[in-house]
Each structure stands twice: as C-alpha cells, then as structure tokens.
Short mmCIF file of C-alpha atoms and ligand atoms in Angstrom, two decimals:
data_model
loop_
_atom_site.label_atom_id
_atom_site.label_comp_id
_atom_site.label_asym_id
_atom_site.label_seq_id
_atom_site.Cartn_x
_atom_site.Cartn_y
_atom_site.Cartn_z
CA UNK A 218 15.43 -80.34 -46.60
CA UNK A 219 19.10 -80.62 -47.42
CA UNK A 220 20.52 -78.45 -50.17
CA UNK A 221 23.08 -80.57 -52.08
CA UNK A 222 25.42 -77.55 -52.37
CA UNK A 223 25.47 -77.03 -48.60
CA UNK A 224 27.95 -78.57 -46.19
CA UNK A 225 25.99 -79.65 -43.10
CA UNK A 226 28.22 -79.54 -40.04
CA UNK A 227 27.22 -81.26 -36.80
CA UNK A 228 28.97 -79.68 -33.81
CA UNK A 229 28.83 -81.80 -30.67
CA UNK A 230 28.88 -79.10 -28.05
CA UNK A 231 28.38 -78.11 -24.45
CA UNK A 232 31.59 -76.05 -24.33
CA UNK A 233 32.76 -72.51 -24.93
CA UNK A 234 34.76 -73.69 -27.98
CA UNK A 235 31.65 -75.26 -29.50
CA UNK A 236 29.73 -72.01 -29.11
CA UNK A 237 32.57 -70.02 -30.62
CA UNK A 238 32.84 -72.44 -33.52
CA UNK A 239 29.10 -72.18 -34.21
CA UNK A 240 29.43 -68.38 -34.16
CA UNK A 241 32.45 -68.46 -36.47
CA UNK A 242 30.57 -70.59 -39.00
CA UNK A 243 27.20 -68.86 -38.71
CA UNK A 244 27.51 -66.60 -41.74
CA UNK A 245 29.63 -68.83 -43.97
CA UNK A 246 28.12 -69.26 -47.38
CA UNK A 247 27.42 -72.90 -48.20
CA UNK A 248 27.64 -74.03 -44.58
CA UNK A 249 24.82 -75.03 -42.25
CA UNK A 250 25.69 -75.69 -38.61
CA UNK A 251 23.65 -77.79 -36.20
CA UNK A 252 24.88 -77.71 -32.60
CA UNK A 253 24.07 -80.63 -30.35
CA UNK A 254 23.71 -80.46 -26.57
CA UNK A 255 23.27 -83.38 -24.18
CA UNK A 256 20.36 -81.63 -22.45
CA UNK A 257 21.75 -82.06 -18.92
CA UNK A 258 21.96 -78.44 -17.78
CA UNK A 259 18.62 -76.85 -16.92
CA UNK A 260 19.41 -73.47 -18.44
CA UNK A 261 22.27 -74.03 -20.93
CA UNK A 262 24.24 -71.28 -22.61
CA UNK A 263 23.03 -71.69 -26.17
CA UNK A 264 25.13 -71.30 -29.31
CA UNK A 265 23.89 -69.15 -32.17
CA UNK A 266 22.03 -70.97 -34.92
CA UNK A 267 20.29 -74.33 -34.98
CA UNK A 268 20.39 -76.42 -31.82
CA UNK A 269 19.21 -79.95 -31.06
CA UNK A 270 19.20 -81.50 -27.60
CA UNK A 271 19.47 -84.96 -26.07
CA UNK A 272 21.45 -88.16 -26.62
CA UNK A 273 21.39 -89.92 -29.99
CA UNK A 274 21.12 -93.45 -28.61
CA UNK A 275 24.75 -94.56 -28.83
CA UNK A 276 26.91 -94.89 -31.95
CA UNK A 277 24.16 -96.59 -33.99
CA UNK A 278 21.71 -93.81 -33.17
CA UNK A 279 24.22 -91.14 -34.03
CA UNK A 280 25.09 -92.82 -37.30
CA UNK A 281 21.41 -92.90 -38.24
CA UNK A 282 21.02 -89.25 -37.26
CA UNK A 283 24.03 -88.25 -39.38
CA UNK A 284 22.61 -90.04 -42.39
CA UNK A 285 19.03 -88.83 -41.96
CA UNK A 286 20.17 -85.22 -41.66
CA UNK A 287 22.64 -85.25 -44.52
CA UNK A 288 25.56 -84.39 -42.26
CA UNK A 289 28.77 -83.99 -44.26
CA UNK A 290 31.18 -83.47 -41.36
CA UNK A 291 31.19 -83.82 -37.57
CA UNK A 292 33.16 -81.72 -35.10
CA UNK A 293 33.37 -83.20 -31.63
CA UNK A 294 33.78 -80.08 -29.52
CA UNK A 295 32.55 -81.70 -26.30
CA UNK A 296 34.29 -81.28 -22.97
CA UNK A 297 37.59 -83.19 -22.61
CA UNK A 298 35.93 -85.43 -19.99
CA UNK A 299 32.88 -86.30 -22.15
CA UNK A 300 34.59 -89.57 -23.10
CA UNK A 301 31.48 -91.56 -24.01
CA UNK A 302 30.29 -88.97 -26.49
CA UNK A 303 33.76 -88.74 -28.02
CA UNK A 304 34.02 -92.51 -28.43
CA UNK A 305 30.50 -92.64 -29.85
CA UNK A 306 31.29 -89.87 -32.36
CA UNK A 307 34.41 -91.69 -33.57
CA UNK A 308 32.49 -94.92 -34.10
CA UNK A 309 29.45 -93.30 -35.72
CA UNK A 310 31.44 -91.07 -38.07
CA UNK A 311 33.45 -94.10 -39.15
CA UNK A 312 30.27 -96.10 -39.81
CA UNK A 313 28.64 -93.21 -41.71
CA UNK A 314 31.83 -92.45 -43.64
CA UNK A 315 31.93 -88.75 -42.76
CA UNK A 316 35.04 -86.83 -41.66
CA UNK A 317 35.39 -86.16 -37.93
CA UNK A 318 37.48 -83.56 -36.14
CA UNK A 319 38.06 -83.43 -32.40
CA UNK A 320 38.23 -79.83 -31.17
CA UNK A 321 39.85 -80.01 -27.76
CA UNK A 322 41.44 -77.16 -25.84
CA UNK A 323 44.90 -77.92 -24.42
CA UNK A 324 45.19 -79.18 -20.87
CA UNK A 325 46.57 -77.03 -18.05
CA UNK A 326 50.29 -76.82 -17.35
CA UNK A 327 51.74 -76.66 -13.88
CA UNK A 328 53.80 -73.51 -13.19
CA UNK A 329 56.34 -72.43 -10.58
CA UNK A 330 54.73 -72.37 -7.12
CA UNK A 331 51.98 -74.83 -8.02
CA UNK A 332 51.55 -77.92 -5.84
CA UNK A 333 49.58 -80.21 -8.15
CA UNK A 334 48.95 -83.91 -7.56
CA UNK A 335 48.13 -85.56 -10.89
CA UNK A 336 45.76 -88.48 -10.49
CA UNK A 337 44.29 -90.93 -13.01
CA UNK A 338 40.65 -90.85 -11.92
CA UNK A 339 38.08 -89.27 -9.61
CA UNK A 340 38.21 -92.42 -7.47
CA UNK A 341 41.98 -92.04 -7.06
CA UNK A 342 41.47 -88.37 -6.24
CA UNK A 343 38.99 -89.30 -3.49
CA UNK A 344 41.42 -91.86 -2.04
CA UNK A 345 44.22 -89.31 -1.89
CA UNK A 346 42.23 -86.64 -0.02
CA UNK A 347 42.52 -87.79 3.63
CA UNK A 348 46.31 -87.38 3.39
CA UNK A 349 46.07 -83.89 1.93
CA UNK A 350 43.54 -81.92 3.96
CA UNK A 351 40.21 -82.00 5.78
CA UNK A 352 38.48 -79.07 4.07
CA UNK A 353 38.07 -79.77 0.38
CA UNK A 354 36.97 -77.54 -2.50
CA UNK A 355 35.46 -79.82 -5.16
CA UNK A 356 35.18 -78.36 -8.66
CA UNK A 357 34.69 -81.60 -10.58
CA UNK A 358 30.98 -81.21 -11.36
CA UNK A 359 27.81 -82.32 -9.62
CA UNK A 360 27.81 -85.80 -11.15
CA UNK A 361 31.20 -86.56 -9.58
CA UNK A 362 29.98 -86.03 -6.01
CA UNK A 363 28.89 -89.64 -5.33
CA UNK A 364 32.54 -90.66 -5.68
CA UNK A 365 33.31 -88.57 -2.59
CA UNK A 366 30.36 -89.87 -0.51
CA UNK A 367 31.62 -91.95 2.39
CA UNK A 368 34.54 -89.64 3.22
CA UNK A 369 32.75 -88.72 6.44
CA UNK A 370 35.76 -87.19 8.19
CA UNK A 371 36.17 -84.54 5.49
CA UNK A 372 34.21 -81.35 4.82
CA UNK A 373 33.40 -80.43 1.21
CA UNK A 374 32.54 -77.25 -0.60
CA UNK A 375 31.20 -78.32 -4.02
CA UNK A 376 30.54 -75.85 -6.79
CA UNK A 377 28.22 -76.82 -9.62
CA UNK A 378 25.88 -75.29 -12.17
CA UNK A 379 22.82 -77.34 -11.14
CA UNK A 380 22.02 -78.95 -7.74
CA UNK A 381 23.65 -82.37 -7.19
CA UNK A 382 21.70 -85.58 -6.52
CA UNK A 383 22.43 -88.18 -3.81
CA UNK A 384 24.46 -90.08 -2.78
CA UNK A 385 26.43 -87.11 -1.50
CA UNK A 386 29.19 -86.56 1.07
CA UNK A 387 27.79 -86.16 4.58
CA UNK A 388 29.53 -82.83 5.32
CA UNK A 389 28.76 -80.91 2.17
CA UNK A 390 28.07 -77.31 1.29
CA UNK A 391 26.88 -76.71 -2.28
CA UNK A 392 27.57 -73.50 -4.14
CA UNK A 393 25.49 -73.10 -7.29
CA UNK A 394 27.50 -71.00 -9.68
CA UNK A 395 28.79 -70.94 -13.25
CA UNK A 396 32.15 -69.59 -14.50
CA UNK A 397 34.06 -67.64 -15.51
CA UNK A 398 35.48 -66.88 -12.07
CA UNK A 399 38.02 -64.29 -10.92
CA UNK A 400 41.19 -64.89 -8.91
CA UNK A 401 40.00 -62.38 -6.29
CA UNK A 402 36.67 -64.18 -5.99
CA UNK A 403 38.36 -67.59 -5.70
CA UNK A 404 40.78 -66.29 -3.07
CA UNK A 405 37.88 -64.94 -0.99
CA UNK A 406 35.94 -68.18 -1.37
CA UNK A 407 38.88 -70.35 -0.35
CA UNK A 408 39.86 -68.13 2.57
CA UNK A 409 36.28 -67.74 3.86
CA UNK A 410 35.80 -71.49 3.80
CA UNK A 411 39.29 -72.29 5.15
CA UNK A 412 39.88 -74.60 2.18
CA UNK A 413 42.91 -76.90 2.56
CA UNK A 414 42.87 -78.78 -0.75
CA UNK A 415 41.28 -78.24 -4.18
CA UNK A 416 40.12 -80.99 -6.57
CA UNK A 417 39.74 -80.34 -10.29
CA UNK A 418 39.62 -82.13 -13.62
CA UNK A 419 42.22 -81.06 -16.19
CA UNK A 420 39.52 -79.25 -18.15
CA UNK A 421 41.86 -76.67 -19.67
CA UNK A 422 40.70 -73.32 -21.01
CA UNK A 423 40.50 -69.94 -19.35
CA UNK A 424 36.97 -69.99 -17.89
CA UNK A 425 37.94 -71.84 -14.69
CA UNK A 426 41.69 -71.26 -14.22
CA UNK A 427 41.25 -68.67 -11.47
CA UNK A 428 41.01 -71.39 -8.80
CA UNK A 429 44.46 -72.65 -9.82
CA UNK A 430 46.03 -69.20 -9.41
CA UNK A 431 44.26 -68.76 -6.07
CA UNK A 432 45.46 -72.16 -4.83
CA UNK A 433 49.01 -71.25 -5.85
CA UNK A 434 48.80 -67.97 -3.96
CA UNK A 435 47.50 -69.71 -0.84
CA UNK A 436 50.01 -72.58 -1.13
CA UNK A 437 47.26 -75.21 -1.35
CA UNK A 438 47.65 -78.62 -2.97
CA UNK A 439 45.47 -79.21 -6.05
CA UNK A 440 44.44 -82.72 -7.02
CA UNK A 441 44.22 -82.72 -10.83
CA UNK A 442 42.38 -85.57 -12.56
CA UNK A 443 44.02 -86.52 -15.87
CA UNK A 444 42.01 -86.42 -19.08
CA UNK A 445 40.71 -89.57 -20.70
CA UNK A 446 42.53 -90.52 -23.91
CA UNK A 447 41.03 -89.50 -27.26
CA UNK A 448 40.31 -92.18 -29.88
CA UNK A 449 43.35 -92.91 -32.07
CA UNK A 450 43.52 -91.85 -35.70
CA UNK A 451 41.08 -88.93 -35.43
CA UNK A 452 42.41 -85.49 -36.47
CA UNK A 453 42.40 -82.96 -33.68
CA UNK A 454 42.42 -79.17 -33.37
CA UNK A 455 43.19 -77.13 -30.26
CA UNK A 456 41.56 -73.86 -31.32
CA UNK A 457 38.46 -72.67 -33.16
CA UNK A 458 40.73 -71.14 -35.82
CA UNK A 459 42.40 -74.51 -36.46
CA UNK A 460 38.98 -76.14 -36.66
CA UNK A 461 37.64 -73.66 -39.23
CA UNK A 462 40.81 -74.10 -41.32
CA UNK A 463 40.28 -77.87 -41.24
CA UNK A 464 36.63 -77.39 -42.26
CA UNK A 465 37.72 -75.17 -45.15
CA UNK A 466 40.02 -77.95 -46.34
CA UNK A 467 37.23 -80.54 -46.05
CA UNK A 468 34.74 -78.28 -47.86
CA UNK A 469 37.31 -77.64 -50.60
CA UNK A 470 37.93 -81.36 -50.96
CA UNK A 471 34.23 -82.20 -51.13
CA UNK A 472 33.56 -79.47 -53.71
CA UNK A 473 36.51 -80.54 -55.85
P1 NAP B 113 29.43 -88.31 -21.78
O1 NAP B 113 29.47 -89.01 -20.46
O2 NAP B 113 30.58 -88.51 -22.70
O3 NAP B 113 28.13 -88.69 -22.59
C1 NAP B 113 27.10 -89.51 -22.10
C2 NAP B 113 26.01 -89.53 -23.12
O4 NAP B 113 25.35 -88.25 -23.18
C3 NAP B 113 26.52 -89.75 -24.55
O5 NAP B 113 26.76 -91.11 -24.78
C4 NAP B 113 25.39 -89.14 -25.35
O6 NAP B 113 24.26 -90.00 -25.36
C5 NAP B 113 25.00 -87.94 -24.52
N1 NAP B 113 25.72 -86.74 -24.94
C6 NAP B 113 26.86 -86.21 -24.42
N2 NAP B 113 27.20 -85.08 -25.02
C7 NAP B 113 26.25 -84.86 -25.97
C8 NAP B 113 26.04 -83.83 -26.94
N3 NAP B 113 26.87 -82.78 -27.03
N4 NAP B 113 24.96 -83.96 -27.76
C9 NAP B 113 24.11 -85.00 -27.65
N5 NAP B 113 24.25 -85.99 -26.75
C10 NAP B 113 25.31 -85.92 -25.92
O7 NAP B 113 29.22 -86.75 -21.58
P2 NAP B 113 29.09 -85.89 -20.24
O8 NAP B 113 30.42 -85.87 -19.58
O9 NAP B 113 27.87 -86.35 -19.51
O10 NAP B 113 28.85 -84.44 -20.87
C11 NAP B 113 27.56 -84.08 -21.33
C12 NAP B 113 27.65 -82.71 -21.99
O11 NAP B 113 28.12 -81.76 -21.05
C13 NAP B 113 28.59 -82.67 -23.18
O12 NAP B 113 27.96 -81.92 -24.19
C14 NAP B 113 29.83 -81.96 -22.65
O13 NAP B 113 30.46 -81.19 -23.67
C15 NAP B 113 29.24 -81.07 -21.58
N6 NAP B 113 30.15 -80.83 -20.45
C16 NAP B 113 30.71 -81.89 -19.80
C17 NAP B 113 31.59 -81.65 -18.74
C18 NAP B 113 32.27 -82.78 -18.01
O14 NAP B 113 33.05 -82.51 -17.08
N7 NAP B 113 32.05 -84.05 -18.38
C19 NAP B 113 31.89 -80.33 -18.37
C20 NAP B 113 31.30 -79.27 -19.09
C21 NAP B 113 30.43 -79.54 -20.12
P3 NAP B 113 23.97 -91.05 -26.53
O15 NAP B 113 24.96 -92.16 -26.34
O16 NAP B 113 22.56 -91.44 -26.30
O17 NAP B 113 24.17 -90.32 -27.86
#
C-alpha cells in the first residue's frame, strides 16, 4: 500500500553511491526507498532497506512499474557504463511524468606521470592492444571479455566478480575478486604477472583507482574506455549529498 503522504523513491542501483544514497534516506520521515538491482551478480552487496531485483522489461515495463508502485521520483544511480538502463530510465520517467535525477560519480582525471590512452569503446581498446604490450591486465568486467577473444598472440589477466562465460581469449587467467583494492596489492599483482598494459573503463570513484596509481608507478600504459553520454535534459548530481539536496527540493515542491 502507498501512503499518500509518503514520497516513494526508486533508486536504480548496483553501485556504491546507490547504497550510500539508500542509507542516507533510510530514516527520513515521509520517504520510502526501493532500491533496484539488475540481478546479475550472484552475491550482490545489498543496500539497506527494500530491494527488488531483475530487469523491468524496457522503458514500457519500467513506466508500468513506476505507476503501479506509486513512485514519485527516480534516481538513476547505476554505473556510468550501464547505458541501457540509463536510457530506459529517462524514457520511462518522461512517460510516467515523474522527476528523474542521474547520480553519477565524476570520471577519472589523468595526472602527472600517467600514460593513459583514451579510447571510445571496448572494441577500439582491443584493437589498440597489440601495439601496446603482450601481457594485458583487463579490468573491464566479465561481460567485456568476448571483445578480446581472438587476440591469440596476447596473454590476459582478467579480474571479475563472477566467472566469465565464453567466448573468451585463448590465453586467459581469471582472478575472481571484488574491490576495493590497495595500491600495494595492485603493484604486487602487476609485477607478479609481468603486466605490460592495463585496460579499464572510466568508472570513476575510489573503489578501483589503485590500479591507476600502480600503473603510474610501474610506467605502464593504461587504455581508458570513455563513458557513454548521458541523456540530454536530465538533471545530474555527482555526490550523494547533492542527490539528497535535490530530493529535498523535489519533496518540498510536491508538498507545496
Ligand atoms: P545495462 O546494460 O545498462 O542494462 C541492461 C538491462 O539490465 C537494462 O535494460 C535493464 O533491463 C537491466 N538493468 C540494469 N540495471 C538495472 C537495475 N539497477 N535494476 C533493474 N534492472 C536493471 O546495465 P549493465 O551494464 O548490464 O549493468 C547492470 C547492473 O550492474 C547495473 O545495476 C549497474 O549499476 C551495475 N554495474 C554495472 C557495471 C558496468 O560496468 N556496466 C559495473 C558495476 C556495476 P530492462 O530493460 O528489462 O529493465
């Protein structure tokens, strides 16, 4: 049942920011938070409070879900590379006529001593690798690995939360692990495996930056995949604090 005096907030999650937002809103009077996860990770880190799992069935399904559950506002706090979900949220919120905020942590910035090679896509990253090194540390997630299959002259160390599925690169070692990581740990890993080049998405945030510092220290090139664009015209926040301030303004507007 939906209390008419309550603001129902749908948080599209799967990120540290989404969990922190759910925690920040947990005890707010007049606010009910429902966090949504895609259901891909076998043992996800769960936010506090109510959680639902699984896709909605595209923008039409999400619109229906918003309406059936009396959602008053949507926060898209998905990962910067979850482009389909972000596009779907923009379309569905527009159709349902509810405010939408994109909560997206800033991207990483190159610093002195970094040797980063910005690239527009995973495919472009794969194409660039033979010219950069033969021993590759892949940190782009298990579902990206098929893009690197076929690069038979290269050796890959791929780190992921869950085991990857074929097609996979022929010379592949998988390391099942979940951040945050330390610079010391990343240095050991890269040295032990004689890594020559690192591949990452521009995920941003602090959970997985250690590899970038380690690569800098070892003088290794890092192929950085650029983020997909966010839908135009949607307000955006970079921090949980900005998001809660925006929600306060929305709640004030809806009450008034
Ligand atoms: P995606 O390609 O943008 O989404 C594919 C489909 O998965 C969406 O169309 C939607 O299905 C469903 N989906 C995605 N996120 C959802 C959510 N939070 N709640 C309910 N359904 C969701 O997304 P993805 O890149 O596969 O990411 C999936 C999840 O993993 C997201 O929650 C994201 O925050 C998290 N994650 C992604 C990455 C990454 O590198 N992509 C990294 C860390 C965490 P329907 O169309 O059926 O609604």
